[in-house]
């Protein structure tokens, strides 16, 4: 595999690393906002993205609601305060009901939904409700596997010809299949996840380390057809969050499968991302942009990338020439998020992390907070705070 080397690593030479005190201060600030949001949302869930930085209330029907529960679990791990645990466990009941009723689960985002909300609850407390919910979610995810092409179909009715494609985001959904496959000694799940990963690796990741958002397959032959964007700027650009899903998805795959190729793949996608970062390190919502384009940033892509780099640093040998740069990048990026992107207004219902982009083409959540950005910001802080054990 050809790994394009980083072009602009010099600017990360003298990065001041975050101190434990700075990380703790950021977590304390996030906890104040989370407490305010607990009172505000009560038994409802926040919408995927904010309007004027405030989430609206909604039932447990979106692909993003698990991130709110995940934030509560992270708050519980940080504070050990049982109030977070109690509310999160009530939400686990809601997730169990949802998957039993198959309510709004006709898509591949089962990993995003059930890993931070329920696999977490099982790992932290041994909750059997959470275990049952997670296993059912994995079953639902597996039901979307397409033999022809060997991938999990993202959207639309399973097998629908006009939606016969995978999307890069699913790199964060397949850990649910690896987890469930290991728990249940279910080889089929492991094989499906392996085949999906291979299909994704061979299609959405381009030779130079940039990425397509989605990739279509021929339904009859299973042959890969074409890369097309949905949330990125154009078919041949690199949507920043898609790139970040790859930066985190590859180390998660390595964690389960120890595939040596993953190291070079990680370097390829991460080097491309790092080279496109602007002066303050937080990416524009698509990596095609530079300063003169005056486009909004996607802070959530930054937070996801920090988590992915932090995960891969556990496995990258000390002899790796880029290890120090990657470490510096994650410190620089998280430090910038803490200083200039974290909300400190403490308004009820407010986001933790401002300036994300959900979907530019449809005008949803543009230069707004979003729930996954908040979750991965908290996860990144927890990773810097302690030896955090993954939910993924
Ligand atoms: N997984 C959908 C998104 O990243 O917007």
Short mmCIF file of C-alpha atoms and ligand atoms in Angstrom, two decimals:
data_model
loop_
_atom_site.label_atom_id
_atom_site.label_comp_id
_atom_site.label_asym_id
_atom_site.label_seq_id
_atom_site.Cartn_x
_atom_site.Cartn_y
_atom_site.Cartn_z
CA UNK A 1 0.00 0.00 0.00
CA UNK A 2 1.30 3.46 -0.91
CA UNK A 3 1.21 5.86 2.02
CA UNK A 4 1.37 9.49 0.97
CA UNK A 5 3.68 11.16 3.43
CA UNK A 6 2.58 14.21 5.37
CA UNK A 7 3.48 17.43 3.55
CA UNK A 8 3.04 19.88 6.39
CA UNK A 9 4.17 18.10 9.54
CA UNK A 10 6.56 20.92 10.49
CA UNK A 11 3.78 23.07 11.87
CA UNK A 12 3.11 20.41 14.50
CA UNK A 13 6.66 20.34 15.81
CA UNK A 14 6.29 22.63 18.81
CA UNK A 15 2.83 21.88 20.11
CA UNK A 16 2.22 22.41 23.79
CA UNK A 17 0.53 19.29 25.16
CA UNK A 18 -2.67 19.62 27.16
CA UNK A 19 -2.17 19.25 30.89
CA UNK A 20 -4.35 17.07 33.11
CA UNK A 21 -5.62 20.27 34.72
CA UNK A 22 -6.78 21.72 31.38
CA UNK A 23 -8.55 18.49 30.49
CA UNK A 24 -10.24 18.34 33.88
CA UNK A 25 -11.35 21.98 33.59
CA UNK A 26 -12.90 21.22 30.18
CA UNK A 27 -14.68 18.16 31.58
CA UNK A 28 -15.97 20.18 34.55
CA UNK A 29 -17.35 22.78 32.18
CA UNK A 30 -19.03 20.12 30.05
CA UNK A 31 -20.59 18.58 33.17
CA UNK A 32 -22.27 21.91 34.05
CA UNK A 33 -23.87 21.95 30.59
CA UNK A 34 -24.85 18.27 30.78
CA UNK A 35 -26.54 18.87 34.16
CA UNK A 36 -28.49 21.74 32.72
CA UNK A 37 -29.48 19.59 29.72
CA UNK A 38 -30.63 16.72 31.94
CA UNK A 39 -33.20 19.05 33.53
CA UNK A 40 -34.13 20.46 30.15
CA UNK A 41 -34.60 17.18 28.23
CA UNK A 42 -35.84 15.09 31.12
CA UNK A 43 -37.27 11.93 29.45
CA UNK A 44 -36.99 13.30 25.90
CA UNK A 45 -33.93 13.25 23.63
CA UNK A 46 -32.10 16.10 21.90
CA UNK A 47 -32.51 16.53 18.13
CA UNK A 48 -29.48 15.59 15.95
CA UNK A 49 -28.32 19.19 15.55
CA UNK A 50 -29.02 22.51 17.21
CA UNK A 51 -30.75 25.68 16.04
CA UNK A 52 -28.86 28.72 17.30
CA UNK A 53 -26.84 26.26 19.38
CA UNK A 54 -29.90 24.92 21.25
CA UNK A 55 -31.22 21.38 20.72
CA UNK A 56 -34.94 20.79 20.43
CA UNK A 57 -36.69 17.93 22.23
CA UNK A 58 -37.75 14.75 20.46
CA UNK A 59 -38.65 11.09 21.09
CA UNK A 60 -36.14 8.26 20.67
CA UNK A 61 -36.46 7.92 16.90
CA UNK A 62 -33.35 9.49 15.29
CA UNK A 63 -30.03 7.82 14.41
CA UNK A 64 -28.31 10.10 16.93
CA UNK A 65 -30.16 9.58 20.22
CA UNK A 66 -27.64 7.01 21.51
CA UNK A 67 -25.04 9.76 21.69
CA UNK A 68 -27.04 11.55 24.40
CA UNK A 69 -27.12 8.35 26.47
CA UNK A 70 -23.42 7.88 25.72
CA UNK A 71 -22.71 11.37 27.04
CA UNK A 72 -24.52 10.41 30.27
CA UNK A 73 -22.36 7.27 30.59
CA UNK A 74 -19.22 9.33 30.09
CA UNK A 75 -20.46 11.83 32.71
CA UNK A 76 -21.10 8.90 35.05
CA UNK A 77 -17.60 7.54 34.49
CA UNK A 78 -16.11 10.96 35.17
CA UNK A 79 -18.12 11.89 38.26
CA UNK A 80 -19.35 8.50 39.60
CA UNK A 81 -22.59 10.34 40.37
CA UNK A 82 -25.53 7.91 40.23
CA UNK A 83 -27.93 10.47 38.78
CA UNK A 84 -26.31 9.94 35.35
CA UNK A 85 -26.52 6.19 35.71
CA UNK A 86 -30.22 6.30 36.65
CA UNK A 87 -31.24 8.42 33.68
CA UNK A 88 -29.01 6.45 31.29
CA UNK A 89 -30.58 3.18 32.46
CA UNK A 90 -34.07 4.56 31.83
CA UNK A 91 -32.88 5.38 28.34
CA UNK A 92 -31.58 1.81 27.94
CA UNK A 93 -35.21 0.69 28.51
CA UNK A 94 -36.26 3.06 25.76
CA UNK A 95 -33.60 1.59 23.42
CA UNK A 96 -34.73 -1.96 24.21
CA UNK A 97 -38.35 -1.05 23.43
CA UNK A 98 -37.25 0.65 20.24
CA UNK A 99 -35.35 -2.33 18.85
CA UNK A 100 -38.03 -4.82 19.90
CA UNK A 101 -40.64 -2.68 18.11
CA UNK A 102 -38.22 -2.08 15.18
CA UNK A 103 -39.07 1.58 15.48
CA UNK A 104 -37.01 3.71 13.06
CA UNK A 105 -34.24 1.12 12.72
CA UNK A 106 -34.47 0.51 8.98
CA UNK A 107 -30.95 1.76 8.35
CA UNK A 108 -27.37 0.84 9.24
CA UNK A 109 -26.87 3.27 12.12
CA UNK A 110 -27.46 0.59 14.73
CA UNK A 111 -23.86 0.86 15.91
CA UNK A 112 -24.11 4.62 16.40
CA UNK A 113 -27.35 4.06 18.30
CA UNK A 114 -26.64 1.04 20.45
CA UNK A 115 -22.89 1.14 21.13
CA UNK A 116 -22.68 4.34 23.20
CA UNK A 117 -26.09 3.77 24.83
CA UNK A 118 -26.31 0.02 25.50
CA UNK A 119 -23.01 -1.80 24.88
CA UNK A 120 -21.63 0.84 27.26
CA UNK A 121 -24.28 0.01 29.90
CA UNK A 122 -23.46 -3.66 29.61
CA UNK A 123 -19.72 -3.09 29.85
CA UNK A 124 -20.02 -0.66 32.77
CA UNK A 125 -22.78 -2.31 34.84
CA UNK A 126 -23.51 -5.68 33.28
CA UNK A 127 -27.07 -4.54 32.47
CA UNK A 128 -28.94 -7.48 30.93
CA UNK A 129 -31.52 -5.14 29.33
CA UNK A 130 -28.66 -3.37 27.61
CA UNK A 131 -27.14 -6.67 26.53
CA UNK A 132 -30.44 -7.86 25.04
CA UNK A 133 -30.93 -4.54 23.25
CA UNK A 134 -27.41 -4.59 21.82
CA UNK A 135 -27.72 -8.15 20.55
CA UNK A 136 -31.03 -7.37 18.86
CA UNK A 137 -29.47 -4.27 17.33
CA UNK A 138 -26.61 -6.36 15.94
CA UNK A 139 -29.16 -8.79 14.47
CA UNK A 140 -30.95 -5.89 12.79
CA UNK A 141 -27.65 -4.56 11.44
CA UNK A 142 -26.74 -8.00 10.08
CA UNK A 143 -30.11 -8.18 8.33
CA UNK A 144 -28.88 -5.38 6.04
CA UNK A 145 -25.86 -7.36 4.81
CA UNK A 146 -25.84 -7.79 1.04
CA UNK A 147 -24.20 -10.97 -0.28
CA UNK A 148 -23.63 -9.43 -3.71
CA UNK A 149 -20.85 -6.94 -3.00
CA UNK A 150 -20.40 -8.13 0.58
CA UNK A 151 -21.43 -5.00 2.47
CA UNK A 152 -24.01 -3.62 4.87
CA UNK A 153 -26.42 -1.41 3.02
CA UNK A 154 -26.67 2.01 4.60
CA UNK A 155 -30.02 3.42 3.68
CA UNK A 156 -33.32 2.50 2.09
CA UNK A 157 -35.10 -0.84 2.01
CA UNK A 158 -32.63 -3.72 2.24
CA UNK A 159 -31.71 -4.72 -1.33
CA UNK A 160 -33.24 -1.60 -2.93
CA UNK A 161 -31.47 -1.06 -6.24
CA UNK A 162 -31.43 2.76 -6.01
CA UNK A 163 -29.69 2.54 -2.64
CA UNK A 164 -27.39 -0.41 -3.24
CA UNK A 165 -24.39 1.20 -1.57
CA UNK A 166 -22.23 1.36 1.52
CA UNK A 167 -21.14 4.57 3.19
CA UNK A 168 -17.95 5.42 5.01
CA UNK A 169 -19.78 6.18 8.27
CA UNK A 170 -20.49 2.45 8.73
CA UNK A 171 -16.90 1.93 9.85
CA UNK A 172 -18.30 2.97 13.24
CA UNK A 173 -21.32 0.67 12.93
CA UNK A 174 -19.47 -2.58 12.32
CA UNK A 175 -17.80 -2.66 15.77
CA UNK A 176 -21.29 -3.62 17.04
CA UNK A 177 -21.10 -6.74 14.86
CA UNK A 178 -17.58 -7.54 16.09
CA UNK A 179 -18.70 -7.10 19.69
CA UNK A 180 -21.86 -9.21 19.27
CA UNK A 181 -19.99 -11.80 17.18
CA UNK A 182 -17.43 -12.26 19.95
CA UNK A 183 -20.05 -12.29 22.72
CA UNK A 184 -22.23 -14.85 20.98
CA UNK A 185 -19.50 -16.82 19.21
CA UNK A 186 -21.32 -15.92 16.03
CA UNK A 187 -18.87 -16.39 13.16
CA UNK A 188 -21.37 -15.11 10.63
CA UNK A 189 -21.37 -11.67 12.26
CA UNK A 190 -17.57 -11.59 12.27
CA UNK A 191 -17.43 -12.58 8.62
CA UNK A 192 -20.02 -9.97 7.66
CA UNK A 193 -18.05 -7.27 9.46
CA UNK A 194 -14.81 -8.47 7.81
CA UNK A 195 -16.37 -8.49 4.37
CA UNK A 196 -17.93 -5.08 4.86
CA UNK A 197 -14.62 -3.64 6.03
CA UNK A 198 -12.83 -5.10 3.01
CA UNK A 199 -15.47 -3.74 0.62
CA UNK A 200 -15.24 -0.29 2.23
CA UNK A 201 -11.45 -0.28 2.23
CA UNK A 202 -11.35 -1.17 -1.45
CA UNK A 203 -13.91 1.40 -2.55
CA UNK A 204 -14.39 4.50 -0.39
CA UNK A 205 -10.70 5.01 0.43
CA UNK A 206 -8.89 6.42 -2.58
CA UNK A 207 -5.27 5.78 -3.50
CA UNK A 208 -4.09 9.13 -2.10
CA UNK A 209 -5.86 8.60 1.24
CA UNK A 210 -8.80 10.88 0.48
CA UNK A 211 -12.27 9.34 0.71
CA UNK A 212 -15.61 9.02 -1.01
CA UNK A 213 -18.68 9.34 1.17
CA UNK A 214 -20.67 6.51 -0.43
CA UNK A 215 -20.04 3.79 -3.00
CA UNK A 216 -22.60 2.07 -5.22
CA UNK A 217 -22.46 -1.60 -6.21
CA UNK A 218 -24.15 -3.44 -9.02
CA UNK A 219 -26.98 -5.38 -7.45
CA UNK A 220 -26.76 -8.30 -9.86
CA UNK A 221 -23.02 -8.85 -9.98
CA UNK A 222 -21.88 -7.16 -6.74
CA UNK A 223 -19.27 -5.21 -8.72
CA UNK A 224 -18.29 -1.81 -7.26
CA UNK A 225 -19.73 0.90 -9.52
CA UNK A 226 -19.06 4.48 -8.46
CA UNK A 227 -18.31 6.82 -5.58
CA UNK A 228 -20.95 9.45 -4.91
CA UNK A 229 -21.29 11.96 -2.12
CA UNK A 230 -24.34 12.83 -0.11
CA UNK A 231 -23.00 15.06 2.65
CA UNK A 232 -19.71 16.11 1.11
CA UNK A 233 -19.22 19.04 -1.28
CA UNK A 234 -18.81 16.94 -4.42
CA UNK A 235 -18.39 13.34 -5.50
CA UNK A 236 -14.63 13.69 -5.82
CA UNK A 237 -13.96 15.84 -2.74
CA UNK A 238 -13.41 14.49 0.79
CA UNK A 239 -16.20 15.19 3.25
CA UNK A 240 -14.37 16.04 6.50
CA UNK A 241 -16.55 13.89 8.72
CA UNK A 242 -16.33 10.96 6.34
CA UNK A 243 -12.56 11.24 6.51
CA UNK A 244 -12.81 11.33 10.32
CA UNK A 245 -15.02 8.22 10.35
CA UNK A 246 -12.17 6.48 8.52
CA UNK A 247 -9.54 7.85 10.93
CA UNK A 248 -11.49 6.31 13.82
CA UNK A 249 -12.94 3.29 11.99
CA UNK A 250 -9.57 1.86 10.96
CA UNK A 251 -8.12 1.66 14.52
CA UNK A 252 -11.40 0.17 15.74
CA UNK A 253 -11.00 -2.54 13.12
CA UNK A 254 -7.39 -3.06 14.17
CA UNK A 255 -8.53 -3.43 17.78
CA UNK A 256 -10.76 -6.37 16.87
CA UNK A 257 -8.80 -7.96 14.00
CA UNK A 258 -5.13 -6.95 14.47
CA UNK A 259 -4.75 -6.63 10.74
CA UNK A 260 -1.27 -5.20 10.00
CA UNK A 261 -2.54 -3.45 6.85
CA UNK A 262 -4.58 -1.18 9.07
CA UNK A 263 -1.52 0.71 10.23
CA UNK A 264 -0.65 1.88 6.71
CA UNK A 265 -4.31 2.55 5.98
CA UNK A 266 -4.61 4.68 9.09
CA UNK A 267 -1.52 6.66 8.09
CA UNK A 268 -2.86 7.19 4.61
CA UNK A 269 -6.23 8.65 5.65
CA UNK A 270 -4.81 10.55 8.63
CA UNK A 271 -1.97 12.13 6.66
CA UNK A 272 -4.42 13.34 4.06
CA UNK A 273 -6.64 14.86 6.77
CA UNK A 274 -3.74 16.52 8.61
CA UNK A 275 -2.42 18.08 5.43
CA UNK A 276 -5.79 19.73 4.81
CA UNK A 277 -6.17 21.24 8.28
CA UNK A 278 -6.29 25.04 8.42
CA UNK A 279 -4.13 27.15 10.71
CA UNK A 280 -6.28 26.57 13.78
CA UNK A 281 -6.42 22.81 13.03
CA UNK A 282 -10.24 22.43 13.01
CA UNK A 283 -11.28 21.18 9.54
CA UNK A 284 -13.66 22.90 7.16
CA UNK A 285 -16.74 20.72 6.63
CA UNK A 286 -15.19 19.42 3.42
CA UNK A 287 -11.43 19.07 3.02
CA UNK A 288 -11.60 20.68 -0.43
CA UNK A 289 -11.93 24.11 1.17
CA UNK A 290 -9.28 26.52 2.30
CA UNK A 291 -9.40 29.86 4.07
CA UNK A 292 -10.49 31.96 1.09
CA UNK A 293 -13.62 29.81 0.65
CA UNK A 294 -15.03 31.14 3.94
CA UNK A 295 -16.85 27.90 4.64
CA UNK A 296 -17.91 26.70 8.11
CA UNK A 297 -15.83 24.25 10.10
CA UNK A 298 -16.99 20.85 11.24
CA UNK A 299 -15.85 20.65 14.85
CA UNK A 300 -17.39 17.16 15.13
CA UNK A 301 -14.96 15.85 12.49
CA UNK A 302 -12.15 17.25 14.63
CA UNK A 303 -13.43 15.51 17.77
CA UNK A 304 -13.88 12.17 15.96
CA UNK A 305 -10.36 12.42 14.51
CA UNK A 306 -8.88 13.05 17.97
CA UNK A 307 -10.57 9.85 19.25
CA UNK A 308 -9.31 7.85 16.27
CA UNK A 309 -5.74 9.11 16.57
CA UNK A 310 -5.78 8.49 20.33
CA UNK A 311 -6.93 4.91 19.71
CA UNK A 312 -4.28 4.21 17.06
CA UNK A 313 -1.51 5.63 19.24
CA UNK A 314 -1.99 2.57 21.50
CA UNK A 315 -0.93 0.28 18.66
CA UNK A 316 1.53 2.32 16.62
CA UNK A 317 5.11 1.26 17.42
CA UNK A 318 7.43 3.89 18.93
CA UNK A 319 9.63 3.46 15.86
CA UNK A 320 6.90 4.88 13.60
CA UNK A 321 8.27 8.10 12.08
CA UNK A 322 4.94 9.94 12.38
CA UNK A 323 3.95 8.91 15.89
CA UNK A 324 5.10 12.13 17.53
CA UNK A 325 3.36 14.25 14.90
CA UNK A 326 0.08 12.35 15.32
CA UNK A 327 0.30 12.83 19.07
CA UNK A 328 0.97 16.53 18.63
CA UNK A 329 -1.91 16.87 16.18
CA UNK A 330 -4.42 15.39 18.58
CA UNK A 331 -3.24 17.70 21.36
CA UNK A 332 -3.40 20.74 19.07
CA UNK A 333 -6.84 19.86 17.79
CA UNK A 334 -8.39 19.05 21.16
CA UNK A 335 -6.82 22.12 22.70
CA UNK A 336 -8.39 24.30 20.00
CA UNK A 337 -11.80 22.65 20.51
CA UNK A 338 -11.59 23.30 24.26
CA UNK A 339 -10.51 26.91 23.86
CA UNK A 340 -12.55 28.15 20.92
CA UNK A 341 -15.35 25.69 20.16
CA UNK A 342 -16.69 24.47 23.52
CA UNK A 343 -19.79 26.38 24.63
CA UNK A 344 -19.53 28.12 27.95
CA UNK A 345 -22.83 30.00 28.02
CA UNK A 346 -24.63 27.31 30.08
CA UNK A 347 -28.00 27.91 28.42
CA UNK A 348 -30.40 24.95 28.96
CA UNK A 349 -30.47 22.70 25.91
CA UNK A 350 -27.23 24.09 24.53
CA UNK A 351 -24.62 22.07 22.68
CA UNK A 352 -21.26 21.22 24.27
CA UNK A 353 -19.36 21.88 21.05
CA UNK A 354 -20.25 24.68 18.66
CA UNK A 355 -19.54 25.05 14.93
CA UNK A 356 -20.29 21.68 13.39
CA UNK A 357 -22.01 20.92 10.10
CA UNK A 358 -24.61 18.17 9.83
CA UNK A 359 -25.68 18.41 6.21
CA UNK A 360 -24.68 21.43 4.15
CA UNK A 361 -26.66 20.52 1.03
CA UNK A 362 -29.93 20.23 2.94
CA UNK A 363 -29.13 23.19 5.17
CA UNK A 364 -29.44 21.13 8.35
CA UNK A 365 -27.25 22.02 11.30
CA UNK A 366 -24.85 24.27 9.38
CA UNK A 367 -22.44 25.99 11.77
CA UNK A 368 -24.35 24.46 14.67
CA UNK A 369 -23.76 21.98 17.44
CA UNK A 370 -24.57 18.32 16.90
CA UNK A 371 -25.02 15.38 19.22
CA UNK A 372 -22.20 13.21 17.89
CA UNK A 373 -19.83 16.17 18.07
CA UNK A 374 -20.73 16.55 21.75
CA UNK A 375 -20.33 12.82 22.38
CA UNK A 376 -16.92 12.52 20.68
CA UNK A 377 -15.73 15.71 22.35
CA UNK A 378 -16.57 14.13 25.73
CA UNK A 379 -15.01 10.82 24.65
CA UNK A 380 -11.84 12.63 23.56
CA UNK A 381 -11.63 14.42 26.91
CA UNK A 382 -12.14 11.15 28.78
CA UNK A 383 -9.42 9.52 26.70
CA UNK A 384 -7.03 12.28 27.73
CA UNK A 385 -8.24 12.17 31.35
CA UNK A 386 -7.77 8.48 32.06
CA UNK A 387 -7.18 5.07 30.56
CA UNK A 388 -10.69 5.05 29.13
CA UNK A 389 -12.12 1.63 28.24
CA UNK A 390 -13.96 1.74 24.95
CA UNK A 391 -17.70 1.25 24.42
CA UNK A 392 -17.01 0.58 20.71
N1 LIG B 1 -23.52 9.35 10.01
C1 LIG B 1 -24.13 10.52 9.51
C2 LIG B 1 -23.29 11.71 9.66
O1 LIG B 1 -22.12 11.63 10.01
O2 LIG B 1 -23.82 12.80 9.42
#
